[in-house]
Amino acid sequence: MTILAVETSCDETSAAVVRDGHVLSNIVSSQVRLHAEYGGVVPELATREHLRNFLPVAREALRTAGVAATDLEAVAATQGPGLPNALMVGLKAAQALAFALRKPFIGIHHHEAHLYSPWISGQPPVAEFSAFEPNVSLIVSGGHTMLVHVHSELKHRLLGCTLDDAAGECFDKTAKLIGLPYPGGPEIDRLAAHGNAAAYEFPRPLLREPGDDFSFAGLKTSVRYFLQKNPGMLEEPQRVRDLCASVQAAIVEVLVTKTIRAARRLNVNCVTASGGVTCNSALRRELAAACQQERFALRLAEKSLCTDNAAIIAVLAERKLLLGSEATNPDADIAPNWALA
Ligand code: KG4
Ligand code: ZN
């Protein structure tokens, strides 16, 4: 099956073509520079950029894949959750294309696409659902932090999520306090590589409490108080690196410990992780070490598939059709607050 998908839920305009699990193209136009000036995504600007970028990105996805629009057998788009007007651009364009081609349209849940993204790998990427195992999956991004029990392909149950800030938000807001550019996650990762993670002690929220929920707002606030008590430390580069490493260690310890604990409790042999924060080198390293110790298989989404992109939307849409899911109503509306089941 040859399928085109588009993703416009936040600040990436992306289109991808997938055929029989093979990613033929995955074009991503990032707006990160545009929003950097404001220290976060400005929804109105994101929508305008999606409108400007959508057609060139979709054409490039078809051109790179060597596929004509008339070769497409289905068209998919992220239906939610996400920024309402941003979602609207991709969804309505995809529905119009499906209508013009008289092909099925499939609306995809953004987090469900992240959830199954660790099963796509290789260069060029190929979906490997033949190796699928029941797993506990960590989805960790700028907007979300959640743990999911995946029983079998397309059958999953949300275990817990963040009660306030997402882990990526904690990285980004902490970075802002330190004076680092947006998005701060990759900056903290880079500086932490040369820092001492044991230099400063920060809270590990909800680490010892039962349950699979997360909370990161208090950790960010503790960094603010720490900086108020230690004025001038930001002028000392090594102390900044130590601070980055210490904050990163707190976030990563919470994510890894709670993921492993859920996997043990639910008696699965496999752990997966996806979403933008899964690019973090300490998280990748610590998850690998913990899984090796516990003898869990580990599947981390490839870095290029961690941040938002349309290939993960296309792969999931194709799997859904192959496994018998019905096409979405071609007039379906966006679902900005769609919760993962
Ligand atoms: O999945 P994503 O592209 O967008 C959302 O759906 O939110 O994730 C973006 C988030 C940002 O918070 C960014 O700072 C974070 O992922 N991120 C990282 C790293 N790379 C991206 N956080 C920590 N370390 C990284 N290397
Ligand atoms: Zn995402």
Coordinates of N, CA, C and O in Angstrom, one line a residue, residues 37 54 96 109 179 195 207 220 299 309:
E37 N 12.8 33.0 19.1 CA 12.7 34.4 19.6 C 11.7 34.7 20.7 O 11.9 35.5 21.5
F54 N 3.0 24.0 3.7 CA 2.3 22.7 3.5 C 2.5 22.2 2.1 O 3.0 21.1 1.9
A96 N -8.9 16.9 1.8 CA -9.2 17.4 0.4 C -8.5 16.5 -0.6 O -9.1 16.2 -1.7
H109 N -4.0 9.5 15.8 CA -3.7 10.1 17.1 C -2.2 10.3 17.2 O -1.5 9.3 17.0
G179 N 19.4 30.7 31.0 CA 19.8 31.6 29.9 C 20.2 31.0 28.6 O 20.9 31.6 27.7
G195 N 29.6 17.9 32.5 CA 29.3 18.4 33.8 C 29.2 17.2 34.8 O 29.2 16.0 34.4
L207 N 8.9 10.0 42.6 CA 9.8 8.8 42.4 C 9.4 7.6 43.3 O 9.3 6.5 42.8
K220 N 11.4 22.1 38.3 CA 11.7 23.4 37.6 C 11.8 24.6 38.6 O 12.7 25.4 38.6
R299 N 13.7 -0.9 22.8 CA 13.6 -0.3 21.5 C 13.4 1.2 21.7 O 12.3 1.6 22.2
N309 N 7.2 14.1 13.1 CA 7.5 13.9 11.7 C 6.3 13.1 11.2 O 5.6 12.4 11.9

